[in-house]
Amino acid sequence: MRFSTHIICTRHLDFGNGDAVSVKYYDIDKPVMPKNVVIISSSLRKGGNSETLAESFARGAAEAGNSVETVSLRGKDIAFCRGCLVCQDTRECVIKDDTVGIARKVHDADVVVLATPVYYFCMSGQLKTVLDRCNPLYDSDYRFRDVYVLMTAAEDGPGTFDGTLKGIEGWIECFPESRLAGVVSAGGVWAVGDIEGSKALDEAYRMGLKV
Ligand SMILES: Cc1cc2nc3c(=O)[nH]c(=O)nc-3n(C[C@H](O)[C@H](O)[C@H](O)COP(=O)(O)O)c2cc1C
């Protein structure tokens, strides 16, 4: 069990002798059950921007007492959905690769976090493939309720993230017990490391704290 990270108020105590302290009052009357948070980090680029964003979210969620697992798609065996729709009857995919285990983790999570670079104004192909391969979860007793989206892109225009978010929102809509719970996007990040110092890292950390 963990306790709420909701801060009721902050008091600044000045002892008059040069010592002062800031005290945060938490809503500890309301114990909060730790959540099972699964983060899908879809960029294959090691140490990349979306992976760094995902790490910040994971740090916040773990510090708040949740169980956090980050699944990187790097090095995973992930085949395309064949569209056979056998899973509609069996709730199992006919392709026995790493995606079976990933879909199981998504099914069992309370919170799902999808981290992706923007590729041609869409989510990464590898994330799209994993979401397609989660089709056995459609109309199942999936547990996840909150879905968070973390995105990075080289551009930073008004519509840079629209296509990516729209695609992921479409997937969430197909799981009506779930909802889009939060979005963090970092534009203007191109090379590995560009995201360092970005306020998006702090946003992701704080979002993780509140899952
Ligand atoms: C194939 C490909 C397509 C891309 N398409 C876009 C795009 O449409 N818009 C954009 O702003 N950046 C685009 N980028 C840049 C990435 O989104 C950006 O570098 C991002 O920070 C990479 O995240 P990562 O380091 O987590 O892989 C593209 C990069 C690649 C490799």
Tab-separated table of C-alpha atoms and ligand atoms in Angstrom:
chain	number	residue	atom	x	y	z
A	1	MET	CA	0.000	0.000	0.000
A	2	ARG	CA	1.194	3.541	-0.663
A	3	PHE	CA	-0.196	6.870	0.396
A	4	SER	CA	-1.541	9.689	-1.687
A	5	THR	CA	0.976	12.054	-3.261
A	6	HIS	CA	-1.717	14.718	-3.307
A	7	ILE	CA	-0.364	17.751	-1.441
A	8	ILE	CA	-3.095	19.502	0.586
A	9	CYS	CA	-0.993	22.565	1.360
A	10	THR	CA	2.570	23.759	1.849
A	11	ARG	CA	3.624	25.780	4.922
A	12	HIS	CA	6.812	27.781	5.178
A	13	LEU	CA	8.069	27.727	8.778
A	14	ASP	CA	10.577	30.387	9.747
A	15	PHE	CA	12.218	29.730	13.129
A	16	GLY	CA	13.496	33.293	13.407
A	17	ASN	CA	17.098	32.205	13.943
A	18	GLY	CA	17.974	31.993	10.301
A	19	ASP	CA	16.545	28.454	9.988
A	20	ALA	CA	13.494	27.909	7.820
A	21	VAL	CA	11.796	24.888	6.385
A	22	SER	CA	9.035	24.153	3.899
A	23	VAL	CA	6.551	21.510	5.071
A	24	LYS	CA	4.271	19.692	2.654
A	25	TYR	CA	1.037	18.212	4.026
A	26	TYR	CA	-0.094	15.085	2.175
A	27	ASP	CA	-3.553	13.622	2.060
A	28	ILE	CA	-2.424	10.485	3.924
A	29	ASP	CA	-5.919	9.577	5.101
A	30	LYS	CA	-6.468	8.165	1.685
A	31	PRO	CA	-4.234	5.182	1.117
A	32	VAL	CA	-3.759	4.460	-2.559
A	33	MET	CA	-3.177	0.995	-3.923
A	34	PRO	CA	0.021	0.811	-5.953
A	35	LYS	CA	-0.632	0.460	-9.631
A	36	ASN	CA	0.917	-1.822	-12.153
A	37	VAL	CA	2.419	0.546	-14.728
A	38	VAL	CA	3.655	-0.819	-18.054
A	39	ILE	CA	5.608	1.516	-20.302
A	40	ILE	CA	6.102	0.564	-23.942
A	41	SER	CA	9.175	2.401	-25.207
A	42	SER	CA	8.965	2.027	-28.955
A	43	SER	CA	12.035	3.795	-30.304
A	44	LEU	CA	14.801	1.438	-31.342
A	45	ARG	CA	17.344	4.209	-30.863
A	46	LYS	CA	19.294	3.568	-27.677
A	47	GLY	CA	19.228	6.508	-25.276
A	48	GLY	CA	16.905	8.337	-27.652
A	49	ASN	CA	14.573	11.176	-26.795
A	50	SER	CA	11.358	9.228	-26.298
A	51	GLU	CA	13.195	6.639	-24.232
A	52	THR	CA	14.549	9.431	-22.024
A	53	LEU	CA	11.030	10.835	-21.670
A	54	ALA	CA	9.798	7.370	-20.712
A	55	GLU	CA	12.549	7.085	-18.095
A	56	SER	CA	11.396	10.315	-16.458
A	57	PHE	CA	7.807	9.086	-16.327
A	58	ALA	CA	8.993	5.747	-14.910
A	59	ARG	CA	11.041	7.486	-12.218
A	60	GLY	CA	8.023	9.510	-11.072
A	61	ALA	CA	5.674	6.518	-11.104
A	62	ALA	CA	8.181	4.375	-9.171
A	63	GLU	CA	8.855	7.116	-6.604
A	64	ALA	CA	5.110	7.286	-5.984
A	65	GLY	CA	5.224	3.625	-4.956
A	66	ASN	CA	3.920	1.950	-8.078
A	67	SER	CA	5.229	-1.160	-9.726
A	68	VAL	CA	6.762	0.005	-12.998
A	69	GLU	CA	7.997	-2.068	-15.912
A	70	THR	CA	9.458	-0.530	-19.037
A	71	VAL	CA	9.350	-2.719	-22.126
A	72	SER	CA	11.675	-1.515	-24.861
A	73	LEU	CA	10.829	-2.795	-28.311
A	74	ARG	CA	14.533	-2.720	-29.185
A	75	GLY	CA	15.743	-6.196	-30.088
A	76	LYS	CA	12.276	-7.719	-29.843
A	77	ASP	CA	10.871	-10.164	-32.338
A	78	ILE	CA	7.692	-8.397	-33.518
A	79	ALA	CA	5.861	-9.537	-36.629
A	80	PHE	CA	3.082	-7.703	-38.411
A	81	CYS	CA	-0.534	-8.601	-37.705
A	82	ARG	CA	-1.719	-10.941	-40.467
A	83	GLY	CA	-5.346	-9.881	-40.149
A	84	CYS	CA	-6.549	-13.480	-39.824
A	85	LEU	CA	-8.849	-12.496	-36.930
A	86	VAL	CA	-8.457	-15.904	-35.291
A	87	CYS	CA	-7.852	-13.934	-32.081
A	88	GLN	CA	-11.427	-12.677	-32.158
A	89	ASP	CA	-12.522	-16.215	-31.258
A	90	THR	CA	-9.539	-17.526	-29.322
A	91	ARG	CA	-8.212	-14.345	-27.652
A	92	GLU	CA	-4.785	-15.608	-28.701
A	93	CYS	CA	-2.545	-14.563	-31.546
A	94	VAL	CA	-1.461	-17.259	-33.969
A	95	ILE	CA	1.994	-15.644	-34.233
A	96	LYS	CA	4.161	-16.788	-31.342
A	97	ASP	CA	6.736	-14.032	-31.028
A	98	ASP	CA	7.664	-11.465	-28.363
A	99	THR	CA	4.448	-9.541	-28.927
A	100	VAL	CA	2.404	-12.230	-27.167
A	101	GLY	CA	4.130	-11.431	-23.867
A	102	ILE	CA	3.951	-7.681	-24.485
A	103	ALA	CA	0.187	-7.887	-25.147
A	104	ARG	CA	-0.217	-9.917	-21.944
A	105	LYS	CA	1.580	-7.190	-19.968
A	106	VAL	CA	-0.678	-4.545	-21.532
A	107	HIS	CA	-3.730	-6.644	-20.642
A	108	ASP	CA	-2.678	-6.988	-16.996
A	109	ALA	CA	-1.538	-3.384	-16.451
A	110	ASP	CA	-3.550	-0.752	-14.593
A	111	VAL	CA	-1.707	1.973	-16.458
A	112	VAL	CA	-0.256	1.768	-19.960
A	113	VAL	CA	2.260	4.330	-21.180
A	114	LEU	CA	3.062	4.538	-24.890
A	115	ALA	CA	6.294	6.325	-25.781
A	116	THR	CA	6.988	7.032	-29.418
A	117	PRO	CA	9.001	9.244	-31.731
A	118	VAL	CA	6.970	10.931	-34.464
A	119	TYR	CA	7.677	9.189	-37.767
A	120	TYR	CA	6.161	10.968	-40.756
A	121	PHE	CA	3.526	12.588	-38.538
A	122	CYS	CA	2.441	9.228	-37.141
A	123	MET	CA	3.498	6.957	-34.316
A	124	SER	CA	6.513	4.731	-34.965
A	125	GLY	CA	5.793	1.684	-37.136
A	126	GLN	CA	6.939	-0.617	-34.368
A	127	LEU	CA	4.440	0.851	-31.887
A	128	LYS	CA	1.670	0.631	-34.491
A	129	THR	CA	2.517	-3.021	-35.054
A	130	VAL	CA	2.391	-3.768	-31.327
A	131	LEU	CA	-0.976	-2.010	-30.989
A	132	ASP	CA	-2.308	-4.004	-33.959
A	133	ARG	CA	-1.013	-7.186	-32.380
A	134	CYS	CA	-2.898	-6.318	-29.179
A	135	ASN	CA	-6.054	-7.214	-31.108
A	136	PRO	CA	-6.568	-10.336	-28.914
A	137	LEU	CA	-7.319	-7.882	-26.089
A	138	TYR	CA	-10.221	-6.356	-28.024
A	139	ASP	CA	-13.487	-7.119	-26.205
A	140	SER	CA	-11.527	-9.027	-23.548
A	141	ASP	CA	-11.374	-8.492	-19.770
A	142	TYR	CA	-8.356	-6.193	-20.138
A	143	ARG	CA	-7.450	-4.447	-16.905
A	144	PHE	CA	-5.861	-1.199	-18.068
A	145	ARG	CA	-7.792	2.009	-17.511
A	146	ASP	CA	-5.371	4.914	-17.941
A	147	VAL	CA	-3.274	5.352	-21.035
A	148	TYR	CA	-0.542	7.987	-21.178
A	149	VAL	CA	1.216	9.086	-24.350
A	150	LEU	CA	4.788	10.390	-24.565
A	151	MET	CA	5.964	11.762	-27.923
A	152	THR	CA	9.098	13.344	-29.341
A	153	ALA	CA	9.703	15.001	-32.702
A	154	ALA	CA	12.260	17.067	-34.572
A	155	GLU	CA	9.741	19.721	-35.513
A	156	ASP	CA	7.831	21.826	-33.056
A	157	GLY	CA	4.935	23.196	-35.064
A	158	PRO	CA	1.265	23.486	-34.157
A	159	GLY	CA	0.353	20.169	-35.810
A	160	THR	CA	3.535	18.192	-35.227
A	161	PHE	CA	1.966	15.671	-32.847
A	162	ASP	CA	-1.644	15.626	-34.116
A	163	GLY	CA	-1.413	12.570	-36.369
A	164	THR	CA	0.475	10.526	-33.790
A	165	LEU	CA	-1.977	11.355	-31.032
A	166	LYS	CA	-4.991	10.774	-33.279
A	167	GLY	CA	-3.768	7.288	-34.170
A	168	ILE	CA	-3.231	6.347	-30.533
A	169	GLU	CA	-6.564	7.877	-29.509
A	170	GLY	CA	-8.251	5.679	-32.110
A	171	TRP	CA	-6.722	2.621	-30.455
A	172	ILE	CA	-7.814	3.771	-26.981
A	173	GLU	CA	-11.382	4.293	-28.237
A	174	CYS	CA	-11.516	0.616	-29.116
A	175	PHE	CA	-10.966	-0.177	-25.423
A	176	PRO	CA	-13.911	1.693	-23.911
A	177	GLU	CA	-13.016	0.901	-20.295
A	178	SER	CA	-9.825	2.911	-20.803
A	179	ARG	CA	-9.170	6.591	-21.370
A	180	LEU	CA	-6.424	8.927	-22.491
A	181	ALA	CA	-5.116	10.086	-19.117
A	182	GLY	CA	-2.269	12.388	-20.137
A	183	VAL	CA	0.058	13.482	-22.904
A	184	VAL	CA	3.596	14.857	-22.859
A	185	SER	CA	5.227	15.946	-26.086
A	186	ALA	CA	8.696	17.297	-26.739
A	187	GLY	CA	9.233	19.038	-30.076
A	188	GLY	CA	12.473	20.358	-31.485
A	189	VAL	CA	14.456	17.286	-30.460
A	190	TRP	CA	16.297	15.523	-33.233
A	191	ALA	CA	19.553	13.884	-32.168
A	192	VAL	CA	20.109	11.614	-29.193
A	193	GLY	CA	20.450	13.817	-26.112
A	194	ASP	CA	18.576	16.794	-27.551
A	195	ILE	CA	15.857	16.324	-24.965
A	196	GLU	CA	18.228	16.905	-22.042
A	197	GLY	CA	17.139	20.021	-20.151
A	198	SER	CA	13.705	20.049	-21.774
A	199	LYS	CA	10.779	20.930	-19.517
A	200	ALA	CA	8.984	17.908	-20.994
A	201	LEU	CA	11.200	15.659	-18.844
A	202	ASP	CA	9.921	17.337	-15.711
A	203	GLU	CA	6.343	17.175	-17.024
A	204	ALA	CA	6.704	13.437	-17.617
A	205	TYR	CA	8.222	12.932	-14.160
A	206	ARG	CA	5.348	14.812	-12.497
A	207	MET	CA	2.775	12.932	-14.562
A	208	GLY	CA	4.391	9.682	-13.442
A	209	LEU	CA	4.146	10.775	-9.811
A	210	LYS	CA	0.384	11.146	-10.172
A	211	VAL	CA	-0.621	7.949	-11.954
B	1	LIG	C1	11.850	7.646	-40.123
B	1	LIG	C2	11.761	8.926	-39.353
B	1	LIG	C3	10.701	9.768	-39.584
B	1	LIG	C4	10.581	10.964	-38.887
B	1	LIG	N1	9.514	11.766	-39.113
B	1	LIG	C5	9.387	12.905	-38.410
B	1	LIG	C6	8.253	13.756	-38.629
B	1	LIG	O1	7.358	13.485	-39.412
B	1	LIG	N2	8.192	14.908	-37.928
B	1	LIG	C7	9.158	15.266	-37.027
B	1	LIG	O2	9.053	16.320	-36.427
B	1	LIG	N3	10.239	14.466	-36.779
B	1	LIG	C8	10.359	13.294	-37.454
B	1	LIG	N4	11.440	12.473	-37.209
B	1	LIG	C9	12.406	12.828	-36.142
B	1	LIG	C10	12.109	12.120	-34.818
B	1	LIG	O3	10.748	12.166	-34.467
B	1	LIG	C11	12.912	12.738	-33.678
B	1	LIG	O4	14.286	12.695	-33.978
B	1	LIG	C12	12.638	12.086	-32.350
B	1	LIG	O5	13.148	12.871	-31.302
B	1	LIG	C13	13.265	10.705	-32.288
B	1	LIG	O6	12.969	10.094	-31.051
B	1	LIG	P1	13.906	8.917	-30.488
B	1	LIG	O7	15.230	9.534	-30.186
B	1	LIG	O8	13.183	8.456	-29.267
B	1	LIG	O9	13.958	7.861	-31.527
B	1	LIG	C14	11.565	11.286	-37.909
B	1	LIG	C15	12.660	10.432	-37.694
B	1	LIG	C16	12.740	9.263	-38.398
B	1	LIG	C17	13.895	8.318	-38.127
